[in-house]
Coordinates of C-alpha atoms in Angstrom, one line a residue:
X1 CA 8.0 -22.8 -31.6
X2 CA 5.9 -25.5 -30.6
X3 CA 6.3 -27.9 -27.6
X4 CA 8.0 -30.8 -29.4
X5 CA 10.3 -28.5 -31.3
X6 CA 11.1 -26.6 -28.1
X7 CA 11.9 -29.9 -26.4
X8 CA 14.3 -31.0 -29.2
X9 CA 16.3 -27.7 -29.2
X10 CA 16.7 -27.9 -25.3
X11 CA 18.0 -31.4 -25.7
X12 CA 20.4 -30.1 -28.6
X13 CA 21.7 -27.6 -26.5
X14 CA 22.4 -29.9 -23.7
X15 CA 24.5 -32.2 -26.2
X16 CA 26.5 -29.2 -27.1
X17 CA 26.9 -28.1 -23.4
X18 CA 27.9 -31.6 -22.3
X19 CA 30.8 -31.9 -25.3
X20 CA 32.0 -28.3 -24.3
X21 CA 30.6 -26.2 -27.1
X22 CA 29.3 -23.9 -24.5
X23 CA 28.7 -20.9 -26.9
X24 CA 27.0 -23.1 -29.5
X25 CA 24.7 -24.4 -26.7
X26 CA 24.0 -20.8 -25.4
X27 CA 22.8 -19.6 -29.0
X28 CA 20.3 -22.6 -29.2
X29 CA 18.8 -22.0 -25.8
X30 CA 18.5 -18.2 -26.5
X31 CA 16.8 -19.0 -29.8
X32 CA 14.3 -21.5 -28.0
X33 CA 14.0 -18.3 -25.5
X34 CA 13.0 -15.8 -28.3
X35 CA 10.6 -18.0 -30.5
X36 CA 9.1 -20.6 -28.3
X37 CA 5.4 -20.0 -26.8
X38 CA 5.8 -23.1 -24.5
X39 CA 5.7 -22.1 -21.1
X40 CA 7.4 -25.2 -19.8
X41 CA 10.0 -25.3 -22.1
X42 CA 10.8 -21.5 -21.6
X43 CA 11.0 -22.3 -17.8
X44 CA 13.5 -25.4 -18.6
X45 CA 15.8 -23.4 -21.0
X46 CA 15.9 -20.7 -18.5
X47 CA 17.0 -23.2 -15.9
X48 CA 19.9 -24.4 -18.4
X49 CA 21.2 -20.7 -19.0
X50 CA 21.0 -20.2 -15.3
X51 CA 23.2 -23.2 -14.6
X52 CA 25.7 -22.4 -17.7
X53 CA 26.2 -18.8 -16.7
X54 CA 27.1 -19.9 -13.3
X55 CA 29.7 -22.5 -14.5
X56 CA 31.0 -19.6 -16.7
X57 CA 31.1 -17.1 -14.1
X58 CA 28.9 -14.9 -15.9
X59 CA 26.9 -14.3 -12.4
X60 CA 25.1 -11.0 -13.5
X61 CA 23.6 -12.9 -16.6
X62 CA 22.7 -15.7 -14.4
X63 CA 20.8 -13.5 -11.9
X64 CA 19.2 -11.8 -15.1
X65 CA 17.8 -15.3 -16.3
X66 CA 16.8 -16.2 -12.7
X67 CA 14.6 -13.4 -12.4
X68 CA 12.9 -14.0 -15.8
X69 CA 12.4 -17.7 -14.5
X70 CA 10.4 -16.5 -11.4
X71 CA 8.2 -14.6 -13.9
X72 CA 7.7 -17.8 -16.0
X73 CA 7.0 -19.7 -12.9
X74 CA 4.2 -17.3 -11.7
X75 CA 2.6 -17.6 -15.1
X76 CA 2.7 -21.3 -14.9
X77 CA 1.2 -21.1 -11.2
X78 CA 3.2 -24.0 -10.2
X79 CA 4.6 -24.1 -6.7
X80 CA 7.3 -26.6 -7.6
X81 CA 8.5 -24.2 -10.4
X82 CA 8.3 -21.2 -8.1
X83 CA 10.6 -22.9 -5.7
X84 CA 13.3 -24.0 -8.2
X85 CA 13.2 -20.5 -9.5
X86 CA 13.7 -18.7 -6.0
X87 CA 16.6 -21.4 -5.5
X88 CA 18.3 -20.0 -8.6
X89 CA 18.0 -16.5 -7.5
X90 CA 19.3 -17.4 -4.4
X91 CA 22.3 -18.9 -5.9
X92 CA 22.9 -16.0 -8.1
X93 CA 23.1 -13.8 -5.3
X94 CA 25.3 -16.0 -3.3
X95 CA 27.6 -16.3 -6.1
X96 CA 27.8 -12.2 -6.3
X97 CA 28.5 -12.3 -2.7
X98 CA 25.1 -10.6 -1.9
X99 CA 24.7 -12.9 1.2
X100 CA 21.8 -11.1 2.9
X101 CA 19.8 -11.5 -0.3
X102 CA 20.6 -15.1 -0.5
X103 CA 19.5 -15.7 2.8
X104 CA 16.3 -13.8 2.5
X105 CA 15.4 -15.8 -1.0
X106 CA 16.3 -19.0 0.8
X107 CA 13.9 -18.4 3.6
X108 CA 11.2 -17.6 0.9
X109 CA 11.9 -21.1 -0.5
X110 CA 11.6 -22.6 2.9
X111 CA 8.3 -20.6 3.7
X112 CA 6.6 -22.1 0.2
X113 CA 3.8 -24.6 0.7
X114 CA 4.9 -28.2 0.9
X115 CA 5.5 -29.2 -2.6
X116 CA 6.9 -32.1 -4.6
X117 CA 10.2 -30.2 -5.3
X118 CA 10.5 -29.2 -1.8
X119 CA 11.9 -32.7 -0.9
X120 CA 14.1 -32.8 -3.6
X121 CA 15.6 -29.2 -3.4
X122 CA 15.2 -28.6 0.5
X123 CA 18.9 -29.8 0.8
X124 CA 20.1 -27.3 -1.9
X125 CA 18.3 -24.6 -0.3
X126 CA 20.0 -25.2 2.9
X127 CA 23.3 -25.5 1.5
X128 CA 23.1 -22.1 -0.5
X129 CA 21.7 -20.6 3.0
X130 CA 24.9 -22.2 4.8
X131 CA 27.4 -20.9 2.4
X132 CA 25.6 -17.5 2.8
X133 CA 25.9 -17.4 6.4
X134 CA 29.5 -18.8 6.1
X135 CA 30.1 -15.5 3.7
X136 CA 29.1 -13.4 6.5
X137 CA 31.1 -15.2 9.0
X138 CA 27.9 -16.5 10.9
X139 CA 29.7 -19.7 11.9
X140 CA 27.0 -21.2 14.2
X141 CA 24.0 -20.5 11.5
X142 CA 26.3 -22.0 8.7
X143 CA 27.0 -25.3 10.5
X144 CA 23.2 -25.5 11.3
X145 CA 22.4 -25.0 7.7
X146 CA 24.9 -27.4 6.6
X147 CA 23.8 -30.1 9.0
X148 CA 20.4 -29.8 7.5
X149 CA 21.6 -30.3 4.1
X150 CA 23.5 -33.3 5.1
X151 CA 20.4 -34.8 6.6
X152 CA 18.4 -34.3 3.2
X153 CA 21.3 -35.8 1.5
X154 CA 21.3 -39.1 3.8
X155 CA 17.5 -39.3 3.9
X156 CA 17.3 -39.2 0.1
X157 CA 20.6 -40.9 -0.7
X158 CA 21.7 -37.9 -2.5
X159 CA 25.5 -38.4 -3.1
X160 CA 26.0 -35.4 -5.2
X161 CA 24.4 -33.1 -2.7
X162 CA 26.5 -34.7 0.2
X163 CA 29.7 -34.3 -2.0
X164 CA 28.9 -30.5 -2.3
X165 CA 28.1 -30.4 1.6
X166 CA 31.4 -31.9 2.2
X167 CA 33.3 -29.4 0.3
X168 CA 31.6 -26.3 2.0
X169 CA 32.2 -28.3 5.5
X170 CA 35.9 -28.3 4.4
X171 CA 35.7 -24.6 3.8
X172 CA 34.2 -23.9 7.2
X173 CA 36.9 -25.8 9.0
X174 CA 39.5 -24.3 7.1
X175 CA 38.2 -20.9 8.4
X176 CA 37.9 -21.8 12.0
X177 CA 41.2 -23.6 11.7
X178 CA 40.7 -27.1 12.4
X179 CA 42.8 -28.5 9.5
X180 CA 42.3 -32.0 10.2
X181 CA 38.5 -31.6 9.3
X182 CA 39.2 -29.1 6.8
X183 CA 41.1 -32.0 4.7
X184 CA 38.8 -34.7 5.8
X185 CA 35.5 -33.4 4.3
X186 CA 37.0 -32.7 1.0
X187 CA 38.6 -36.3 1.0
X188 CA 35.1 -37.7 1.8
X189 CA 33.7 -35.9 -1.1
X190 CA 36.3 -37.2 -3.6
X191 CA 35.5 -40.7 -2.1
X192 CA 32.0 -40.0 -3.2
X193 CA 32.9 -39.1 -6.6
X194 CA 35.0 -42.1 -7.0
X195 CA 32.2 -44.2 -5.6
X196 CA 29.2 -43.1 -7.2
X197 CA 30.2 -40.3 -9.6
X198 CA 30.8 -42.3 -12.9
X199 CA 27.9 -40.2 -14.7
X200 CA 28.6 -36.9 -12.7
X201 CA 30.0 -33.9 -14.0
X202 CA 33.8 -33.6 -13.6
X203 CA 33.3 -30.3 -11.8
X204 CA 32.4 -32.7 -8.7
X205 CA 35.9 -34.2 -8.9
X206 CA 37.5 -30.4 -9.5
X207 CA 35.7 -29.1 -6.6
X208 CA 36.9 -31.7 -4.2
X209 CA 40.5 -31.5 -5.2
X210 CA 40.3 -27.7 -4.9
X211 CA 39.2 -27.9 -1.4
X212 CA 41.9 -30.9 -0.8
X213 CA 44.5 -28.4 -1.8
X214 CA 43.4 -25.5 0.2
X215 CA 43.7 -28.0 3.5
X216 CA 47.0 -29.3 2.5
X217 CA 48.6 -26.0 2.0
X218 CA 47.2 -25.1 5.4
X219 CA 48.7 -28.3 7.1
X220 CA 52.0 -27.4 5.4
X221 CA 51.8 -30.4 2.9
X222 CA 52.9 -28.3 0.0
X223 CA 53.6 -30.8 -2.5
X224 CA 50.1 -32.6 -2.3
X225 CA 48.5 -29.1 -2.2
X226 CA 50.3 -28.5 -5.6
X227 CA 49.1 -31.9 -7.1
X228 CA 45.6 -31.4 -6.1
X229 CA 45.3 -27.8 -7.4
X230 CA 46.8 -29.1 -10.8
X231 CA 44.3 -31.4 -11.0
X232 CA 41.6 -29.1 -10.2
X233 CA 42.8 -26.6 -12.6
X234 CA 43.2 -28.9 -15.4
X235 CA 39.6 -29.9 -15.2
X236 CA 38.5 -26.0 -14.9
X237 CA 40.6 -25.2 -18.2
X238 CA 39.0 -28.2 -19.9
X239 CA 35.5 -26.9 -19.1
X240 CA 35.9 -23.1 -19.2
X241 CA 35.1 -22.9 -15.5
X242 CA 36.4 -19.4 -14.8
X243 CA 35.3 -19.3 -11.4
X244 CA 37.3 -22.4 -10.2
X245 CA 40.2 -21.3 -12.5
X246 CA 40.4 -18.0 -10.2
X247 CA 40.3 -20.1 -7.1
X248 CA 43.0 -22.4 -8.1
X249 CA 45.2 -19.5 -9.2
X250 CA 44.6 -18.1 -5.4
X251 CA 45.7 -21.5 -4.2
X252 CA 48.7 -21.6 -6.3
X253 CA 49.6 -18.3 -5.2
X254 CA 49.1 -19.1 -1.5
X255 CA 51.3 -22.3 -2.1
X256 CA 54.2 -20.5 -3.6
X257 CA 53.9 -17.6 -0.8
X258 CA 54.1 -20.4 1.7
X259 CA 57.4 -21.6 0.0
X260 CA 58.8 -18.1 0.1
X261 CA 58.6 -17.7 -3.4
X262 CA 57.2 -14.4 -3.7
X263 CA 58.1 -13.8 -7.3
X264 CA 56.0 -16.6 -8.4
X265 CA 53.4 -15.7 -6.1
X266 CA 52.5 -12.1 -7.1
X267 CA 51.6 -12.8 -10.9
X268 CA 49.3 -15.5 -9.9
X269 CA 47.6 -13.2 -7.1
X270 CA 47.2 -10.8 -10.0
X271 CA 45.5 -13.5 -12.3
X272 CA 43.1 -14.7 -9.7
X273 CA 42.2 -10.9 -8.8
X274 CA 41.7 -10.2 -12.6
X275 CA 39.1 -13.2 -13.0
X276 CA 37.5 -12.5 -9.6
X277 CA 36.8 -9.0 -10.5
X278 CA 35.6 -10.0 -14.1
X279 CA 33.1 -12.5 -12.6
X280 CA 32.1 -10.2 -9.4
X281 CA 33.5 -12.5 -6.7
X282 CA 34.3 -9.7 -4.2
X283 CA 35.4 -12.1 -1.5
X284 CA 37.8 -13.9 -3.6
X285 CA 39.2 -10.4 -4.2
X286 CA 39.4 -10.1 -0.4
X287 CA 41.4 -13.1 -0.1
X288 CA 43.7 -12.5 -3.1
X289 CA 44.5 -8.6 -1.8
X290 CA 45.0 -10.2 1.6
X291 CA 47.7 -13.0 0.2
X292 CA 49.4 -9.7 -1.8
X293 CA 49.6 -7.7 1.6
X294 CA 51.5 -10.8 3.2
X295 CA 53.9 -10.9 0.5
X296 CA 54.7 -7.2 0.8
X297 CA 55.0 -7.7 4.5
X298 CA 57.5 -10.6 3.9
X299 CA 59.4 -7.9 1.6
X300 CA 59.1 -5.3 4.4
X301 CA 57.4 -2.9 1.9
X302 CA 54.8 -2.0 4.5
X303 CA 53.3 1.0 2.8
X304 CA 52.4 -1.3 -0.2
X305 CA 51.1 -3.9 2.2
X306 CA 48.6 -1.0 3.6
X307 CA 47.5 -0.2 0.3
X308 CA 46.5 -3.8 -0.4
X309 CA 44.9 -4.0 3.3
X310 CA 42.9 -0.8 2.6
X311 CA 41.4 -2.3 -0.7
X312 CA 40.5 -5.4 0.9
X313 CA 39.1 -3.7 3.9
X314 CA 36.6 -1.9 1.8
X315 CA 35.5 -5.1 -0.1
X316 CA 35.0 -7.1 3.1
X317 CA 33.0 -4.4 4.5
X318 CA 30.9 -4.1 1.5
X319 CA 30.5 -7.7 1.5
X320 CA 29.9 -8.2 5.3
X321 CA 32.6 -10.9 6.0
X322 CA 33.8 -10.3 9.6
X323 CA 36.5 -13.1 9.4
X324 CA 38.2 -11.1 6.6
X325 CA 38.0 -8.0 8.7
X326 CA 39.4 -9.7 11.4
X327 CA 42.4 -10.8 9.6
X328 CA 43.0 -7.4 7.9
X329 CA 42.8 -5.5 11.4
X330 CA 45.2 -8.3 12.9
X331 CA 47.7 -7.8 10.1
X332 CA 47.2 -3.8 10.1
X333 CA 48.0 -4.2 13.8
X334 CA 51.2 -5.8 13.3
X335 CA 52.2 -3.4 10.8
X336 CA 51.4 -0.4 12.7
X337 CA 53.2 -1.8 15.8
X338 CA 56.4 -2.2 13.6
X339 CA 56.0 1.4 12.4
X340 CA 55.4 2.7 16.2
X341 CA 52.4 4.4 15.1
X342 CA 50.3 4.0 18.5
X343 CA 47.2 5.9 17.6
X344 CA 46.7 3.6 14.3
X345 CA 47.6 0.5 16.4
X346 CA 45.0 1.3 19.1
X347 CA 42.4 1.6 16.4
X348 CA 42.9 -1.7 14.7
X349 CA 43.2 -3.4 18.2
X350 CA 39.8 -2.2 18.9
X351 CA 38.3 -3.2 15.8
X352 CA 40.1 -6.7 15.8
X353 CA 38.3 -7.5 19.4
X354 CA 35.0 -6.1 18.0
X355 CA 35.1 -8.5 15.2
X356 CA 36.1 -11.4 17.4
X357 CA 32.9 -10.5 19.3
X358 CA 30.8 -10.4 16.3
X359 CA 32.0 -13.7 15.1
X360 CA 31.5 -15.3 18.3
X361 CA 35.1 -17.2 17.6
X362 CA 35.7 -18.4 21.2
X363 CA 35.3 -21.5 22.8
X364 CA 32.2 -21.8 25.2
X365 CA 34.1 -24.1 27.7
X366 CA 37.3 -22.5 28.0
X367 CA 37.0 -19.1 26.4
X368 CA 39.9 -19.3 24.4
X369 CA 39.6 -18.0 20.9
X370 CA 38.8 -20.3 18.2
X371 CA 40.6 -19.7 14.6
X372 CA 43.8 -18.4 16.0
X373 CA 45.7 -21.6 15.4
X374 CA 45.2 -25.1 14.2
X375 CA 42.9 -27.0 16.8
X376 CA 40.8 -29.9 16.7
X377 CA 37.2 -28.8 17.1
X378 CA 33.9 -30.4 17.7
X379 CA 30.4 -29.5 17.2
X380 CA 27.3 -29.9 19.2
X381 CA 23.7 -30.8 17.9
X382 CA 23.0 -27.0 18.7
X383 CA 26.1 -26.2 16.3
X384 CA 28.0 -24.5 18.8
X385 CA 31.8 -25.4 18.3
X386 CA 34.4 -26.2 21.1
X387 CA 37.9 -27.2 21.5
X388 CA 38.0 -31.1 21.4
X389 CA 40.4 -31.1 24.5
X390 CA 37.7 -29.7 26.6
X391 CA 35.0 -32.3 26.0
X392 CA 36.3 -34.9 28.5
X393 CA 35.3 -32.6 31.2
X394 CA 31.5 -32.5 30.1
X395 CA 31.3 -28.8 31.3
X396 CA 28.1 -27.2 30.9
X397 CA 27.4 -24.6 28.2
X398 CA 26.6 -22.0 30.5
X399 CA 28.4 -19.3 28.2
X400 CA 25.4 -19.6 25.7
X401 CA 22.8 -20.3 28.4
X402 CA 22.0 -23.8 27.5
X403 CA 21.9 -27.0 29.8
X404 CA 24.8 -29.7 30.0
X405 CA 26.0 -30.2 26.5
X406 CA 25.5 -34.2 26.8
X407 CA 21.5 -33.6 27.2
X408 CA 21.7 -32.2 23.8
X409 CA 23.1 -35.5 22.1
X410 CA 20.9 -37.8 20.3
X411 CA 20.6 -41.4 21.6
X412 CA 23.4 -43.7 20.3
X413 CA 25.7 -40.6 20.0
X414 CA 26.3 -40.1 23.6
X415 CA 27.7 -43.5 24.3
X416 CA 30.5 -43.6 21.5
X417 CA 34.1 -42.9 23.0
X418 CA 35.9 -40.2 20.7
X419 CA 32.8 -39.0 19.1
X420 CA 31.0 -37.0 21.9
X421 CA 29.5 -33.8 20.9
X422 CA 29.5 -34.3 17.2
X423 CA 26.4 -33.5 15.4
X424 CA 24.5 -36.7 14.1
X425 CA 24.8 -36.1 10.5
X426 CA 28.4 -35.3 10.5
X427 CA 28.7 -38.5 12.2
X428 CA 27.0 -40.4 9.5
X429 CA 29.4 -39.3 7.2
X430 CA 32.0 -41.1 9.1
X431 CA 30.1 -44.3 10.1
X432 CA 27.3 -45.2 7.8
X433 CA 27.9 -47.0 4.5
X434 CA 26.0 -45.7 1.5
X435 CA 23.3 -47.8 -0.4
X436 CA 23.6 -46.0 -3.9
X437 CA 24.0 -42.3 -5.1
X438 CA 21.4 -39.7 -5.9
X439 CA 21.0 -36.9 -8.4
X440 CA 20.4 -33.2 -8.5

């Protein structure tokens, strides 16, 4: 198969894929991969296969094609292609919750010589790295990476990238329990979709609606949460997006649990767990099992709750997610306290405090825990986060061995009341008008 025919077949596959004929598109692309001798065409078709398998939740297949794409990039001896293929390898590992590998491959991308693709893909590399740090509960580094990704998005008028970063920031603030920001950022993502997303994939709308649903539930807005989640699930079903279907099922289950409707919650947790096991989303499995454990606690079935916790703890330790481990130890502590089992209780209290120390979930100004309850937070340019109520005092960052926080603020940021301490690119989201969208 020559160059022209390769190009025609790739385009044919794209048309099939965009019309939701995914399996037919995959057949066309696999045929190109088998028969084409055109290295450029093979590289491009491997990128199509990586993207398609990612959206279908076939992460192991995604990883396989990403590895082949790296070999092809090396044959082409092109630094731009090598950067793109390493980014796909990083994303594949991110989806499989191999977060340390994701960070390593992202650092490889950033360490490659300056390339034309570097300016276009640097933001995506930072986003993937931020998601990996968030998966490991390394919150400061996650925020640093998201800030870098936002700078790329703003500097290049890349509204698609900004949309994706806003969704990740929504997840970040949901985890550290600033629910106001957890809702603000996906709402901003939805606004970007409405303003610039006419030609975008519907997955961007679905993604923003899902993160809005999560934040609404945490705020107790269960009706709004259900509406957003239903909208997201509708799109996910239309496009065969199995990963998003699983997340929506998990969110539905959490909403029903929040309503006290455990009979409806249980089967949705089971369905979410089934898909997440199938696709390899181990962190999602942890979240589903945690929800199941909370349901059993509500029913006073403490032994069943402990069984779910034990399964979740094994997965959380395997993945390296400290925040999930912290939550599971906290729930175990309350169960063993009610059972009067002092030895087990003490063990979980110790592990709980170790996890708090490891995640550094405390305010550097007041020393109180961050993430214990819903609180308004603010981030410094150094990416440390603090309770907003403490910022009026302009105390020094002595806990972290840094100078006064006001000295870190960039010019023009220090003098805005109500905005002290917010990182510059996060401020831009709230303050600056856009001048056209971007594309990935």
